[in-house]
Amino acid sequence: MVKAIISASWKEELMYKVNIISQIIFGSVPLLINIFLWKSIFFYRNGHSIGNYDYNNIVSYFILVYFIQQMTESRSLSVELGDDIQSGNLNSQLLKPISFVKMKFLYFFSKKISFSLLRLIPVILFFIISRLKLEINSRNLLLFIVAFIMAIIIQFIMGFILGVITFWFEENTAILDFFRNIALLLSGAIVPLSFFPNLFFRIVSFLPFQLTLYFPIEILLNNLDLMAIRNGLLLQLLWVIIIGVLAIFLWRKGRKKYSGYSM
């Protein structure tokens, strides 16, 4: 059953490979704008660094933002789960001989990994074209992979929660839009979180959003020492437990409420 789910997700990705390629192309536009913007900023600053970031680091940062966002996006999961609940299709899925949550996670995770190499192509091209130097050691690469996998898990759980709330709210689009805007700011997708005032940065550092983007990138850019990385990984694990428990609680409550909207 597990192999069948992974195989099905890969086949679906292949069926919609044109959509994936278009997402990569059009998703590159904001990245290009960011690169030109920061190039202008550093030109007028005569190349002086901003905080811990020089031109090489800041452009590398936003290229990695582009890649990680592509790989961890979970809005589609929330929408799909919400549609299943509203349409009554959830009934048939609950009859399958595998845990519904486990099935969704395997499907989500395998879809993200299956085309990771394809999504890496524009990232590599941007690094080459921009003539950036990203010094990566084997230790930090391994720690980044661990943090990256944890980021995918956190994003899955948050996406699952936002889908499950459809048990109580027939329309969750506004909630998804609000959550996305908050996540963009607090994850470090707009600017590195270290650019914000110290108090704001310290508060945000304890939230799960930065653990899905800013934290893994900082590992790969060699901006964190081993103590900070260890604390970040432990914080990721803590948030997986907290929101995981919340997700299970809401799922069980929602299933009791659920009666099949299409029936």
mmCIF file of N, CA, C and O in Angstrom, residues 38 41-42 45-58 195:
data_model
loop_
_atom_site.group_PDB
_atom_site.id
_atom_site.type_symbol
_atom_site.label_atom_id
_atom_site.label_comp_id
_atom_site.label_asym_id
_atom_site.label_seq_id
_atom_site.Cartn_x
_atom_site.Cartn_y
_atom_site.Cartn_z
ATOM 1 N N TRP A 38 18.167 43.731 -4.739
ATOM 2 C CA TRP A 38 19.290 43.712 -3.803
ATOM 3 C C TRP A 38 20.602 44.094 -4.469
ATOM 4 O O TRP A 38 21.486 44.669 -3.816
ATOM 5 N N ILE A 41 20.499 47.774 -4.229
ATOM 6 C CA ILE A 41 20.723 48.223 -2.850
ATOM 7 C C ILE A 41 22.205 48.178 -2.501
ATOM 8 O O ILE A 41 22.766 49.137 -1.954
ATOM 9 N N PHE A 42 22.861 47.093 -2.824
ATOM 10 C CA PHE A 42 24.283 46.958 -2.491
ATOM 11 C C PHE A 42 25.153 47.862 -3.373
ATOM 12 O O PHE A 42 26.230 48.292 -2.954
ATOM 13 N N ARG A 45 25.086 51.102 -1.691
ATOM 14 C CA ARG A 45 25.797 51.025 -0.405
ATOM 15 C C ARG A 45 27.284 50.751 -0.628
ATOM 16 O O ARG A 45 27.999 50.488 0.325
ATOM 17 N N ASN A 46 27.705 50.805 -1.879
ATOM 18 C CA ASN A 46 29.114 50.550 -2.236
ATOM 19 C C ASN A 46 29.582 49.174 -1.772
ATOM 20 O O ASN A 46 30.744 48.990 -1.383
ATOM 21 N N GLY A 47 28.654 48.223 -1.775
ATOM 22 C CA GLY A 47 29.003 46.843 -1.448
ATOM 23 C C GLY A 47 29.091 46.537 0.031
ATOM 24 O O GLY A 47 29.449 45.421 0.413
ATOM 25 N N HIS A 48 28.770 47.522 0.891
ATOM 26 C CA HIS A 48 28.851 47.283 2.340
ATOM 27 C C HIS A 48 27.776 46.298 2.791
ATOM 28 O O HIS A 48 26.628 46.344 2.335
ATOM 29 N N SER A 49 28.140 45.445 3.724
ATOM 30 C CA SER A 49 27.222 44.413 4.218
ATOM 31 C C SER A 49 26.067 45.018 4.999
ATOM 32 O O SER A 49 26.168 46.118 5.559
ATOM 33 N N ILE A 50 24.954 44.269 5.037
ATOM 34 C CA ILE A 50 23.804 44.622 5.870
ATOM 35 C C ILE A 50 23.686 43.527 6.921
ATOM 36 O O ILE A 50 23.324 42.389 6.605
ATOM 37 N N GLY A 51 24.011 43.852 8.157
ATOM 38 C CA GLY A 51 24.042 42.830 9.190
ATOM 39 C C GLY A 51 25.098 41.782 8.861
ATOM 40 O O GLY A 51 26.262 42.107 8.594
ATOM 41 N N ASN A 52 24.698 40.523 8.845
ATOM 42 C CA ASN A 52 25.620 39.434 8.524
ATOM 43 C C ASN A 52 25.635 39.103 7.033
ATOM 44 O O ASN A 52 26.293 38.134 6.628
ATOM 45 N N TYR A 53 24.937 39.892 6.244
ATOM 46 C CA TYR A 53 24.763 39.558 4.835
ATOM 47 C C TYR A 53 25.500 40.518 3.910
ATOM 48 O O TYR A 53 25.283 41.728 3.957
ATOM 49 N N ASP A 54 26.367 39.939 3.085
ATOM 50 C CA ASP A 54 26.911 40.709 1.971
ATOM 51 C C ASP A 54 26.072 40.358 0.741
ATOM 52 O O ASP A 54 25.093 39.615 0.835
ATOM 53 N N TYR A 55 26.445 40.884 -0.428
ATOM 54 C CA TYR A 55 25.645 40.651 -1.631
ATOM 55 C C TYR A 55 25.559 39.160 -1.944
ATOM 56 O O TYR A 55 24.488 38.641 -2.293
ATOM 57 N N ASN A 56 26.655 38.453 -1.817
ATOM 58 C CA ASN A 56 26.688 37.020 -2.107
ATOM 59 C C ASN A 56 25.710 36.261 -1.214
ATOM 60 O O ASN A 56 24.936 35.407 -1.686
ATOM 61 N N ASN A 57 25.695 36.582 0.080
ATOM 62 C CA ASN A 57 24.834 35.880 1.031
ATOM 63 C C ASN A 57 23.357 36.203 0.833
ATOM 64 O O ASN A 57 22.509 35.314 0.932
ATOM 65 N N ILE A 58 23.054 37.477 0.575
ATOM 66 C CA ILE A 58 21.645 37.857 0.465
ATOM 67 C C ILE A 58 21.003 37.260 -0.781
ATOM 68 O O ILE A 58 19.858 36.805 -0.758
ATOM 69 N N PHE A 195 17.070 41.008 10.116
ATOM 70 C CA PHE A 195 16.960 42.419 9.752
ATOM 71 C C PHE A 195 15.964 43.157 10.642
ATOM 72 O O PHE A 195 15.957 44.378 10.680
#
